[in-house]
PDB file of N, CA and C in Angstrom:
ATOM      1  N   MET A   1       0.523  -1.159  -0.211  1.00  0.00           N
ATOM      2  CA  MET A   1       0.238  -0.578  -0.301  1.00  0.00           C
ATOM      3  C   MET A   1       0.710   1.834  -0.158  1.00  0.00           C
ATOM      4  N   PHE A   2       0.058   1.748  -0.976  1.00  0.00           N
ATOM      5  CA  PHE A   2       0.964   3.720  -1.446  1.00  0.00           C
ATOM      6  C   PHE A   2       0.606   4.676   0.126  1.00  0.00           C
ATOM      7  N   THR A   3       1.505   4.382   0.530  1.00  0.00           N
ATOM      8  CA  THR A   3       1.246   6.007   1.741  1.00  0.00           C
ATOM      9  C   THR A   3       1.771   7.112   1.514  1.00  0.00           C
ATOM     10  N   LEU A   4       0.647   8.242   1.523  1.00  0.00           N
ATOM     11  CA  LEU A   4       1.256  10.070   0.896  1.00  0.00           C
ATOM     12  C   LEU A   4       2.515   9.941   1.606  1.00  0.00           C
ATOM     13  N   PRO A   5       3.797  10.911   1.540  1.00  0.00           N
ATOM     14  CA  PRO A   5       4.555  11.718   2.242  1.00  0.00           C
ATOM     15  C   PRO A   5       4.371  12.379   3.512  1.00  0.00           C
ATOM     16  N   GLU A   6       4.374  12.005   4.506  1.00  0.00           N
ATOM     17  CA  GLU A   6       4.625  13.715   5.736  1.00  0.00           C
ATOM     18  C   GLU A   6       4.374  14.811   4.959  1.00  0.00           C
ATOM     19  N   GLY A   7       4.004  16.028   5.107  1.00  0.00           N
ATOM     20  CA  GLY A   7       3.510  17.147   4.860  1.00  0.00           C
ATOM     21  C   GLY A   7       3.678  17.892   3.320  1.00  0.00           C
ATOM     22  N   LEU A   8       3.231  16.770   2.572  1.00  0.00           N
ATOM     23  CA  LEU A   8       3.032  16.981   1.585  1.00  0.00           C
ATOM     24  C   LEU A   8       2.196  17.534   0.869  1.00  0.00           C
ATOM     25  N   PRO A   9       1.860  18.824   0.304  1.00  0.00           N
ATOM     26  CA  PRO A   9       0.045  19.752   0.368  1.00  0.00           C
ATOM     27  C   PRO A   9      -0.351  18.556  -0.704  1.00  0.00           C
ATOM     28  N   VAL A  10      -1.700  18.803  -0.713  1.00  0.00           N
ATOM     29  CA  VAL A  10      -2.629  17.969  -1.335  1.00  0.00           C
ATOM     30  C   VAL A  10      -2.720  18.101  -3.104  1.00  0.00           C
ATOM     31  N   GLU A  11      -1.662  19.447  -2.950  1.00  0.00           N
ATOM     32  CA  GLU A  11      -2.062  19.436  -4.729  1.00  0.00           C
ATOM     33  C   GLU A  11      -0.910  19.055  -5.301  1.00  0.00           C
ATOM     34  N   LEU A  12      -0.193  18.411  -4.571  1.00  0.00           N
ATOM     35  CA  LEU A  12       1.570  17.794  -5.469  1.00  0.00           C
ATOM     36  C   LEU A  12       0.762  16.295  -5.119  1.00  0.00           C
ATOM     37  N   ASN A  13      -0.218  15.965  -4.628  1.00  0.00           N
ATOM     38  CA  ASN A  13      -0.136  14.091  -4.832  1.00  0.00           C
ATOM     39  C   ASN A  13       0.130  13.598  -6.177  1.00  0.00           C
ATOM     40  N   PRO A  14      -0.012  14.450  -6.941  1.00  0.00           N
ATOM     41  CA  PRO A  14       0.341  13.486  -8.210  1.00  0.00           C
ATOM     42  C   PRO A  14       1.228  13.575  -8.601  1.00  0.00           C
ATOM     43  N   LEU A  15       2.590  13.767  -7.977  1.00  0.00           N
ATOM     44  CA  LEU A  15       4.005  13.831  -7.585  1.00  0.00           C
ATOM     45  C   LEU A  15       4.592  13.502  -6.798  1.00  0.00           C
ATOM     46  N   ALA A  16       3.497  12.637  -6.327  1.00  0.00           N
ATOM     47  CA  ALA A  16       3.778  11.976  -4.479  1.00  0.00           C
ATOM     48  C   ALA A  16       4.615  10.957  -4.895  1.00  0.00           C
ATOM     49  N   PHE A  17       4.637   9.600  -5.544  1.00  0.00           N
ATOM     50  CA  PHE A  17       4.641   8.628  -6.156  1.00  0.00           C
ATOM     51  C   PHE A  17       6.974   9.361  -6.879  1.00  0.00           C
ATOM     52  N   LEU A  18       7.439  10.368  -6.839  1.00  0.00           N
ATOM     53  CA  LEU A  18       8.706  10.319  -6.451  1.00  0.00           C
ATOM     54  C   LEU A  18       9.709  10.465  -5.520  1.00  0.00           C
ATOM     55  N   VAL A  19       8.497  11.518  -4.491  1.00  0.00           N
ATOM     56  CA  VAL A  19       9.386  11.267  -2.505  1.00  0.00           C
ATOM     57  C   VAL A  19       9.920   9.996  -2.465  1.00  0.00           C
ATOM     58  N   GLY A  20      11.668  10.948  -2.510  1.00  0.00           N
ATOM     59  CA  GLY A  20      12.437   9.414  -1.761  1.00  0.00           C
ATOM     60  C   GLY A  20      14.062   9.783  -2.661  1.00  0.00           C
ATOM     61  N   THR A  21      14.679   8.327  -2.571  1.00  0.00           N
ATOM     62  CA  THR A  21      15.901   8.368  -4.141  1.00  0.00           C
ATOM     63  C   THR A  21      15.931   7.959  -4.354  1.00  0.00           C
ATOM     64  N   TRP A  22      16.377   7.634  -5.656  1.00  0.00           N
ATOM     65  CA  TRP A  22      16.542   6.989  -7.244  1.00  0.00           C
ATOM     66  C   TRP A  22      17.781   6.577  -7.448  1.00  0.00           C
ATOM     67  N   SER A  23      18.199   5.779  -7.631  1.00  0.00           N
ATOM     68  CA  SER A  23      19.762   5.978  -8.415  1.00  0.00           C
ATOM     69  C   SER A  23      19.636   4.889  -9.777  1.00  0.00           C
ATOM     70  N   GLY A  24      20.286   4.603  -9.856  1.00  0.00           N
ATOM     71  CA  GLY A  24      21.141   3.563 -11.101  1.00  0.00           C
ATOM     72  C   GLY A  24      22.950   4.184 -11.643  1.00  0.00           C
ATOM     73  N   VAL A  25      22.857   2.816 -12.947  1.00  0.00           N
ATOM     74  CA  VAL A  25      24.051   2.734 -12.852  1.00  0.00           C
ATOM     75  C   VAL A  25      23.325   3.076 -14.747  1.00  0.00           C
ATOM     76  N   GLY A  26      24.461   3.512 -15.710  1.00  0.00           N
ATOM     77  CA  GLY A  26      24.253   3.691 -16.832  1.00  0.00           C
ATOM     78  C   GLY A  26      25.214   3.304 -17.763  1.00  0.00           C
ATOM     79  N   VAL A  27      24.893   3.876 -19.251  1.00  0.00           N
ATOM     80  CA  VAL A  27      26.238   3.766 -20.286  1.00  0.00           C
ATOM     81  C   VAL A  27      26.065   4.821 -21.162  1.00  0.00           C
ATOM     82  N   VAL A  28      27.103   5.155 -20.805  1.00  0.00           N
ATOM     83  CA  VAL A  28      27.353   7.205 -22.147  1.00  0.00           C
ATOM     84  C   VAL A  28      28.450   6.157 -23.283  1.00  0.00           C
ATOM     85  N   SER A  29      27.854   6.671 -24.412  1.00  0.00           N
ATOM     86  CA  SER A  29      28.275   5.846 -26.115  1.00  0.00           C
ATOM     87  C   SER A  29      28.597   7.249 -26.523  1.00  0.00           C
ATOM     88  N   SER A  30      29.333   7.389 -26.684  1.00  0.00           N
ATOM     89  CA  SER A  30      30.117   8.640 -27.716  1.00  0.00           C
ATOM     90  C   SER A  30      30.890   7.992 -28.827  1.00  0.00           C
ATOM     91  N   LYS A  31      30.210   8.621 -30.343  1.00  0.00           N
ATOM     92  CA  LYS A  31      31.842   8.312 -31.111  1.00  0.00           C
ATOM     93  C   LYS A  31      32.001   9.231 -32.242  1.00  0.00           C
ATOM     94  N   PHE A  32      33.503   9.965 -31.473  1.00  0.00           N
ATOM     95  CA  PHE A  32      34.161  10.509 -31.968  1.00  0.00           C
ATOM     96  C   PHE A  32      34.550  10.630 -33.926  1.00  0.00           C
ATOM     97  N   VAL A  33      35.019  11.970 -34.669  1.00  0.00           N
ATOM     98  CA  VAL A  33      34.690  11.080 -36.058  1.00  0.00           C
ATOM     99  C   VAL A  33      35.780  11.473 -36.333  1.00  0.00           C
ATOM    100  N   ASN A  34      36.559  10.958 -35.658  1.00  0.00           N
ATOM    101  CA  ASN A  34      38.014  10.147 -36.177  1.00  0.00           C
ATOM    102  C   ASN A  34      38.472   8.264 -35.891  1.00  0.00           C
ATOM    103  N   ALA A  35      37.626   8.253 -34.833  1.00  0.00           N
ATOM    104  CA  ALA A  35      37.405   6.701 -34.098  1.00  0.00           C
ATOM    105  C   ALA A  35      37.147   6.138 -34.539  1.00  0.00           C
ATOM    106  N   GLU A  36      36.619   4.681 -35.206  1.00  0.00           N
ATOM    107  CA  GLU A  36      36.081   3.650 -35.992  1.00  0.00           C
ATOM    108  C   GLU A  36      34.880   3.364 -34.958  1.00  0.00           C
ATOM    109  N   GLU A  37      35.239   3.061 -33.234  1.00  0.00           N
ATOM    110  CA  GLU A  37      34.252   2.724 -32.669  1.00  0.00           C
ATOM    111  C   GLU A  37      33.975   3.432 -31.720  1.00  0.00           C
ATOM    112  N   PRO A  38      32.695   3.505 -30.809  1.00  0.00           N
ATOM    113  CA  PRO A  38      32.056   4.602 -29.992  1.00  0.00           C
ATOM    114  C   PRO A  38      32.881   4.417 -28.378  1.00  0.00           C
ATOM    115  N   VAL A  39      33.625   5.616 -27.978  1.00  0.00           N
ATOM    116  CA  VAL A  39      34.030   5.522 -26.806  1.00  0.00           C
ATOM    117  C   VAL A  39      32.550   5.338 -25.620  1.00  0.00           C
ATOM    118  N   GLU A  40      32.851   3.923 -24.839  1.00  0.00           N
ATOM    119  CA  GLU A  40      31.354   3.561 -23.661  1.00  0.00           C
ATOM    120  C   GLU A  40      31.900   3.826 -22.437  1.00  0.00           C
ATOM    121  N   GLN A  41      31.412   4.721 -21.534  1.00  0.00           N
ATOM    122  CA  GLN A  41      31.812   4.541 -20.962  1.00  0.00           C
ATOM    123  C   GLN A  41      31.184   4.467 -18.963  1.00  0.00           C
ATOM    124  N   LYS A  42      30.842   3.825 -18.829  1.00  0.00           N
ATOM    125  CA  LYS A  42      29.572   3.859 -17.175  1.00  0.00           C
ATOM    126  C   LYS A  42      29.732   4.903 -16.294  1.00  0.00           C
ATOM    127  N   PHE A  43      28.126   5.454 -15.940  1.00  0.00           N
ATOM    128  CA  PHE A  43      27.884   6.660 -15.231  1.00  0.00           C
ATOM    129  C   PHE A  43      27.175   5.708 -14.348  1.00  0.00           C
ATOM    130  N   GLN A  44      26.723   6.422 -13.288  1.00  0.00           N
ATOM    131  CA  GLN A  44      25.917   7.069 -12.019  1.00  0.00           C
ATOM    132  C   GLN A  44      24.720   7.794 -11.557  1.00  0.00           C
ATOM    133  N   GLN A  45      23.956   7.533 -11.300  1.00  0.00           N
ATOM    134  CA  GLN A  45      23.188   9.148 -11.453  1.00  0.00           C
ATOM    135  C   GLN A  45      22.482   9.277 -10.259  1.00  0.00           C
ATOM    136  N   GLN A  46      21.624   9.719  -8.903  1.00  0.00           N
ATOM    137  CA  GLN A  46      21.109   9.347  -8.338  1.00  0.00           C
ATOM    138  C   GLN A  46      19.646  10.437  -8.117  1.00  0.00           C
ATOM    139  N   LEU A  47      19.032  10.630  -7.965  1.00  0.00           N
ATOM    140  CA  LEU A  47      17.739  11.920  -8.123  1.00  0.00           C
ATOM    141  C   LEU A  47      17.225  11.280  -6.032  1.00  0.00           C
ATOM    142  N   THR A  48      17.479  12.087  -5.462  1.00  0.00           N
ATOM    143  CA  THR A  48      16.631  12.507  -4.839  1.00  0.00           C
ATOM    144  C   THR A  48      15.373  13.979  -4.446  1.00  0.00           C
ATOM    145  N   PHE A  49      14.769  13.649  -4.374  1.00  0.00           N
ATOM    146  CA  PHE A  49      12.701  14.406  -4.512  1.00  0.00           C
ATOM    147  C   PHE A  49      12.696  14.396  -3.001  1.00  0.00           C
ATOM    148  N   SER A  50      11.842  15.665  -2.310  1.00  0.00           N
ATOM    149  CA  SER A  50      12.190  15.829  -0.843  1.00  0.00           C
ATOM    150  C   SER A  50      10.850  16.624  -0.930  1.00  0.00           C
ATOM    151  N   VAL A  51       9.802  16.620   0.168  1.00  0.00           N
ATOM    152  CA  VAL A  51       9.163  17.445   0.269  1.00  0.00           C
ATOM    153  C   VAL A  51       9.520  18.710   0.722  1.00  0.00           C
ATOM    154  N   GLY A  52       9.055  20.127   0.246  1.00  0.00           N
ATOM    155  CA  GLY A  52       9.615  21.490   0.554  1.00  0.00           C
ATOM    156  C   GLY A  52       8.368  21.950   1.142  1.00  0.00           C
ATOM    157  N   THR A  53       8.912  22.853   1.961  1.00  0.00           N
ATOM    158  CA  THR A  53       8.198  24.335   2.737  1.00  0.00           C
ATOM    159  C   THR A  53       6.795  24.104   1.645  1.00  0.00           C
ATOM    160  N   GLY A  54       7.188  24.550   1.022  1.00  0.00           N
ATOM    161  CA  GLY A  54       5.537  25.142   0.058  1.00  0.00           C
ATOM    162  C   GLY A  54       5.169  24.783  -0.895  1.00  0.00           C
ATOM    163  N   ASN A  55       4.861  24.672  -1.698  1.00  0.00           N
ATOM    164  CA  ASN A  55       3.944  23.878  -2.918  1.00  0.00           C
ATOM    165  C   ASN A  55       4.889  23.270  -3.873  1.00  0.00           C
ATOM    166  N   TYR A  56       5.959  22.932  -3.562  1.00  0.00           N
ATOM    167  CA  TYR A  56       7.285  21.981  -4.654  1.00  0.00           C
ATOM    168  C   TYR A  56       7.064  20.748  -3.803  1.00  0.00           C
ATOM    169  N   ILE A  57       7.897  20.298  -4.686  1.00  0.00           N
ATOM    170  CA  ILE A  57       9.073  19.050  -4.836  1.00  0.00           C
ATOM    171  C   ILE A  57      10.444  19.840  -4.699  1.00  0.00           C
ATOM    172  N   THR A  58      11.119  19.627  -4.001  1.00  0.00           N
ATOM    173  CA  THR A  58      12.765  20.269  -4.281  1.00  0.00           C
ATOM    174  C   THR A  58      13.291  18.534  -5.183  1.00  0.00           C
ATOM    175  N   TYR A  59      14.119  18.839  -5.531  1.00  0.00           N
ATOM    176  CA  TYR A  59      15.258  17.795  -6.009  1.00  0.00           C
ATOM    177  C   TYR A  59      16.323  18.013  -6.519  1.00  0.00           C
ATOM    178  N   HIS A  60      17.722  17.214  -6.310  1.00  0.00           N
ATOM    179  CA  HIS A  60      18.990  17.357  -6.636  1.00  0.00           C
ATOM    180  C   HIS A  60      19.532  15.942  -7.186  1.00  0.00           C
ATOM    181  N   SER A  61      20.306  16.518  -8.316  1.00  0.00           N
ATOM    182  CA  SER A  61      20.465  15.223  -8.940  1.00  0.00           C
ATOM    183  C   SER A  61      22.259  14.910  -8.947  1.00  0.00           C
ATOM    184  N   THR A  62      23.168  14.110  -8.644  1.00  0.00           N
ATOM    185  CA  THR A  62      24.169  13.829  -8.496  1.00  0.00           C
ATOM    186  C   THR A  62      24.678  12.863  -9.508  1.00  0.00           C
ATOM    187  N   SER A  63      25.677  13.296 -10.329  1.00  0.00           N
ATOM    188  CA  SER A  63      26.175  11.726 -11.168  1.00  0.00           C
ATOM    189  C   SER A  63      27.929  11.624 -11.105  1.00  0.00           C
ATOM    190  N   ARG A  64      28.316  10.366 -11.926  1.00  0.00           N
ATOM    191  CA  ARG A  64      29.488  10.327 -11.942  1.00  0.00           C
ATOM    192  C   ARG A  64      30.198   9.461 -12.376  1.00  0.00           C
ATOM    193  N   LEU A  65      31.164   9.599 -13.399  1.00  0.00           N
ATOM    194  CA  LEU A  65      31.774   8.710 -14.091  1.00  0.00           C
ATOM    195  C   LEU A  65      32.526   7.046 -13.547  1.00  0.00           C
ATOM    196  N   LEU A  66      31.915   6.815 -13.237  1.00  0.00           N
ATOM    197  CA  LEU A  66      32.396   4.947 -12.531  1.00  0.00           C
ATOM    198  C   LEU A  66      33.703   4.892 -13.045  1.00  0.00           C
ATOM    199  N   GLY A  67      35.557   4.629 -13.101  1.00  0.00           N
ATOM    200  CA  GLY A  67      36.433   4.609 -12.690  1.00  0.00           C
ATOM    201  C   GLY A  67      37.275   4.807 -14.293  1.00  0.00           C
ATOM    202  N   LEU A  68      36.938   6.529 -14.387  1.00  0.00           N
ATOM    203  CA  LEU A  68      37.135   7.357 -15.391  1.00  0.00           C
ATOM    204  C   LEU A  68      38.982   7.706 -15.312  1.00  0.00           C
ATOM    205  N   ALA A  69      39.644   7.245 -13.512  1.00  0.00           N
ATOM    206  CA  ALA A  69      40.716   7.873 -13.336  1.00  0.00           C
ATOM    207  C   ALA A  69      41.354   7.247 -14.608  1.00  0.00           C
ATOM    208  N   THR A  70      42.673   7.577 -15.127  1.00  0.00           N
ATOM    209  CA  THR A  70      43.381   7.045 -15.467  1.00  0.00           C
ATOM    210  C   THR A  70      44.138   5.306 -15.509  1.00  0.00           C
ATOM    211  N   ASP A  71      44.196   5.240 -14.192  1.00  0.00           N
ATOM    212  CA  ASP A  71      44.530   3.631 -13.509  1.00  0.00           C
ATOM    213  C   ASP A  71      43.211   2.721 -13.432  1.00  0.00           C
ATOM    214  N   GLY A  72      41.983   3.862 -13.882  1.00  0.00           N
ATOM    215  CA  GLY A  72      40.833   3.366 -13.598  1.00  0.00           C
ATOM    216  C   GLY A  72      40.288   2.806 -12.455  1.00  0.00           C
ATOM    217  N   SER A  73      40.893   3.393 -11.736  1.00  0.00           N
ATOM    218  CA  SER A  73      40.555   2.950  -9.939  1.00  0.00           C
ATOM    219  C   SER A  73      38.915   4.495  -9.184  1.00  0.00           C
ATOM    220  N   GLU A  74      39.468   5.534  -9.910  1.00  0.00           N
ATOM    221  CA  GLU A  74      38.654   6.427  -8.961  1.00  0.00           C
ATOM    222  C   GLU A  74      37.379   7.024 -10.324  1.00  0.00           C
ATOM    223  N   ASP A  75      36.360   7.294  -9.202  1.00  0.00           N
ATOM    224  CA  ASP A  75      34.819   8.008  -9.943  1.00  0.00           C
ATOM    225  C   ASP A  75      35.478   9.099 -10.219  1.00  0.00           C
ATOM    226  N   ILE A  76      34.770  10.109 -11.776  1.00  0.00           N
ATOM    227  CA  ILE A  76      35.294  11.395 -11.600  1.00  0.00           C
ATOM    228  C   ILE A  76      33.528  12.343 -11.205  1.00  0.00           C
ATOM    229  N   GLU A  77      33.401  12.792 -10.557  1.00  0.00           N
ATOM    230  CA  GLU A  77      31.809  13.627  -9.980  1.00  0.00           C
ATOM    231  C   GLU A  77      31.497  14.946 -10.983  1.00  0.00           C
ATOM    232  N   LEU A  78      30.691  14.508 -11.905  1.00  0.00           N
ATOM    233  CA  LEU A  78      30.067  15.508 -12.904  1.00  0.00           C
ATOM    234  C   LEU A  78      29.054  16.645 -12.022  1.00  0.00           C
ATOM    235  N   PRO A  79      28.717  17.229 -13.002  1.00  0.00           N
ATOM    236  CA  PRO A  79      28.060  18.545 -12.305  1.00  0.00           C
ATOM    237  C   PRO A  79      26.827  17.760 -11.454  1.00  0.00           C
ATOM    238  N   ALA A  80      25.859  18.717 -10.173  1.00  0.00           N
ATOM    239  CA  ALA A  80      24.684  18.353  -9.231  1.00  0.00           C
ATOM    240  C   ALA A  80      24.184  19.042 -10.008  1.00  0.00           C
ATOM    241  N   GLU A  81      23.187  19.008 -10.145  1.00  0.00           N
ATOM    242  CA  GLU A  81      21.832  19.974 -10.187  1.00  0.00           C
ATOM    243  C   GLU A  81      20.699  19.928  -9.074  1.00  0.00           C
ATOM    244  N   LEU A  82      20.457  21.549  -8.989  1.00  0.00           N
ATOM    245  CA  LEU A  82      19.332  21.399  -8.018  1.00  0.00           C
ATOM    246  C   LEU A  82      18.129  22.068  -9.292  1.00  0.00           C
ATOM    247  N   GLY A  83      16.816  21.596  -8.088  1.00  0.00           N
ATOM    248  CA  GLY A  83      15.945  22.380  -8.765  1.00  0.00           C
ATOM    249  C   GLY A  83      13.833  22.018  -7.770  1.00  0.00           C
ATOM    250  N   PHE A  84      13.378  22.496  -8.632  1.00  0.00           N
ATOM    251  CA  PHE A  84      12.332  22.766  -7.395  1.00  0.00           C
ATOM    252  C   PHE A  84      10.793  22.468  -8.924  1.00  0.00           C
ATOM    253  N   TRP A  85       9.927  20.911  -8.069  1.00  0.00           N
ATOM    254  CA  TRP A  85       8.543  20.841  -9.268  1.00  0.00           C
ATOM    255  C   TRP A  85       7.808  21.283  -8.555  1.00  0.00           C
ATOM    256  N   HIS A  86       7.052  21.769  -9.484  1.00  0.00           N
ATOM    257  CA  HIS A  86       5.369  22.581  -8.483  1.00  0.00           C
ATOM    258  C   HIS A  86       4.533  21.772  -9.925  1.00  0.00           C
ATOM    259  N   LEU A  87       3.046  21.954  -9.886  1.00  0.00           N
ATOM    260  CA  LEU A  87       2.110  21.333 -11.299  1.00  0.00           C
ATOM    261  C   LEU A  87       1.425  23.090 -11.152  1.00  0.00           C
ATOM    262  N   VAL A  88       1.329  23.602 -12.785  1.00  0.00           N
ATOM    263  CA  VAL A  88       1.090  23.977 -13.076  1.00  0.00           C
ATOM    264  C   VAL A  88      -0.061  24.071 -13.313  1.00  0.00           C
ATOM    265  N   ARG A  89      -0.601  25.643 -12.848  1.00  0.00           N
ATOM    266  CA  ARG A  89      -2.070  25.357 -12.364  1.00  0.00           C
ATOM    267  C   ARG A  89      -2.190  27.246 -12.611  1.00  0.00           C
ATOM    268  N   ASN A  90      -3.518  27.315 -13.155  1.00  0.00           N
ATOM    269  CA  ASN A  90      -4.029  28.925 -13.209  1.00  0.00           C
ATOM    270  C   ASN A  90      -4.022  29.542 -11.969  1.00  0.00           C
ATOM    271  N   ALA A  91      -3.577  31.063 -12.175  1.00  0.00           N
ATOM    272  CA  ALA A  91      -3.038  31.880 -11.016  1.00  0.00           C
ATOM    273  C   ALA A  91      -4.538  31.938 -10.701  1.00  0.00           C
ATOM    274  N   GLU A  92      -5.284  32.713  -9.162  1.00  0.00           N
ATOM    275  CA  GLU A  92      -6.691  32.350  -8.568  1.00  0.00           C
ATOM    276  C   GLU A  92      -5.892  34.043  -7.239  1.00  0.00           C
ATOM    277  N   SER A  93      -7.812  34.382  -6.855  1.00  0.00           N
ATOM    278  CA  SER A  93      -6.931  35.972  -6.287  1.00  0.00           C
ATOM    279  C   SER A  93      -6.524  35.258  -4.318  1.00  0.00           C
ATOM    280  N   ALA A  94      -6.993  33.850  -4.196  1.00  0.00           N
ATOM    281  CA  ALA A  94      -5.748  33.522  -2.814  1.00  0.00           C
ATOM    282  C   ALA A  94      -4.810  33.700  -3.277  1.00  0.00           C
ATOM    283  N   ASP A  95      -4.079  33.555  -4.333  1.00  0.00           N
ATOM    284  CA  ASP A  95      -2.626  33.068  -4.514  1.00  0.00           C
ATOM    285  C   ASP A  95      -1.507  34.232  -4.060  1.00  0.00           C
ATOM    286  N   HIS A  96      -0.894  34.314  -4.115  1.00  0.00           N
ATOM    287  CA  HIS A  96       0.294  35.803  -3.282  1.00  0.00           C
ATOM    288  C   HIS A  96       0.616  36.545  -4.466  1.00  0.00           C
ATOM    289  N   GLY A  97       0.642  37.759  -4.033  1.00  0.00           N
ATOM    290  CA  GLY A  97       0.650  38.252  -5.282  1.00  0.00           C
ATOM    291  C   GLY A  97       2.794  39.499  -5.373  1.00  0.00           C
ATOM    292  N   PRO A  98       2.202  40.232  -6.165  1.00  0.00           N
ATOM    293  CA  PRO A  98       3.448  40.994  -6.079  1.00  0.00           C
ATOM    294  C   PRO A  98       4.401  40.840  -5.016  1.00  0.00           C
ATOM    295  N   THR A  99       5.104  40.896  -5.000  1.00  0.00           N
ATOM    296  CA  THR A  99       6.403  40.839  -3.380  1.00  0.00           C
ATOM    297  C   THR A  99       5.765  39.891  -2.583  1.00  0.00           C
ATOM    298  N   LEU A 100       5.274  39.158  -3.063  1.00  0.00           N
ATOM    299  CA  LEU A 100       4.509  37.785  -1.870  1.00  0.00           C
ATOM    300  C   LEU A 100       3.116  38.437  -1.334  1.00  0.00           C
ATOM    301  N   LEU A 101       2.955  39.405  -1.686  1.00  0.00           N
ATOM    302  CA  LEU A 101       1.731  40.016  -0.313  1.00  0.00           C
ATOM    303  C   LEU A 101       0.655  39.426  -0.768  1.00  0.00           C
ATOM    304  N   PRO A 102      -0.036  39.404   0.516  1.00  0.00           N
ATOM    305  CA  PRO A 102      -1.325  38.136   0.947  1.00  0.00           C
ATOM    306  C   PRO A 102      -2.420  38.218  -0.060  1.00  0.00           C
ATOM    307  N   GLY A 103      -2.581  36.659  -0.630  1.00  0.00           N
ATOM    308  CA  GLY A 103      -3.969  36.899  -1.508  1.00  0.00           C
ATOM    309  C   GLY A 103      -4.810  37.333  -0.528  1.00  0.00           C
ATOM    310  N   SER A 104      -5.954  37.623  -2.151  1.00  0.00           N
ATOM    311  CA  SER A 104      -7.567  37.903  -1.165  1.00  0.00           C
ATOM    312  C   SER A 104      -8.699  36.752  -1.095  1.00  0.00           C
ATOM    313  N   GLY A 105      -8.703  36.412  -2.201  1.00  0.00           N
ATOM    314  CA  GLY A 105      -9.509  35.458  -2.570  1.00  0.00           C
ATOM    315  C   GLY A 105      -9.177  33.569  -1.677  1.00  0.00           C
ATOM    316  N   GLU A 106     -10.674  32.979  -1.408  1.00  0.00           N
ATOM    317  CA  GLU A 106     -10.118  31.926  -0.677  1.00  0.00           C
ATOM    318  C   GLU A 106      -9.323  30.420  -1.393  1.00  0.00           C
ATOM    319  N   PRO A 107      -8.497  29.759  -1.531  1.00  0.00           N
ATOM    320  CA  PRO A 107      -7.824  29.316  -2.620  1.00  0.00           C
ATOM    321  C   PRO A 107      -9.084  27.811  -2.606  1.00  0.00           C
ATOM    322  N   SER A 108      -8.865  27.444  -4.084  1.00  0.00           N
ATOM    323  CA  SER A 108     -10.329  26.628  -4.039  1.00  0.00           C
ATOM    324  C   SER A 108      -9.279  24.798  -4.205  1.00  0.00           C
ATOM    325  N   ILE A 109      -7.867  24.682  -3.678  1.00  0.00           N
ATOM    326  CA  ILE A 109      -7.522  23.756  -3.258  1.00  0.00           C
ATOM    327  C   ILE A 109      -7.217  23.896  -2.390  1.00  0.00           C
ATOM    328  N   LYS A 110      -8.483  22.589  -1.013  1.00  0.00           N
ATOM    329  CA  LYS A 110      -8.155  22.781   0.085  1.00  0.00           C
ATOM    330  C   LYS A 110      -7.358  21.415   0.562  1.00  0.00           C
ATOM    331  N   SER A 111      -6.664  20.857   2.181  1.00  0.00           N
ATOM    332  CA  SER A 111      -6.544  20.378   2.128  1.00  0.00           C
ATOM    333  C   SER A 111      -6.774  19.759   3.681  1.00  0.00           C
TER     334      SER A 111
END
């Protein structure tokens, strides 16, 4: 049975299945102009989705090339990514306004 994450705003329920840590290993394959065979390199990626303090889910992604050092023993860290996911919906009068002034209406989604 699936349990909704603690503190998840009700409007983010469609994204609830993402919350947690996901990781996997794959292969990057590149063919260079002067090479006869493509070069293949194993990599690992890890994604973490967590409940934010607002109507969004925070994600953090890290990747590394596996065993790419000259002697094949070390992993090489790749750039990381951090972002926020939320559902697109039409603005309503209850939403924050410019410079986060409080809204004036009732929200259509209630928890």
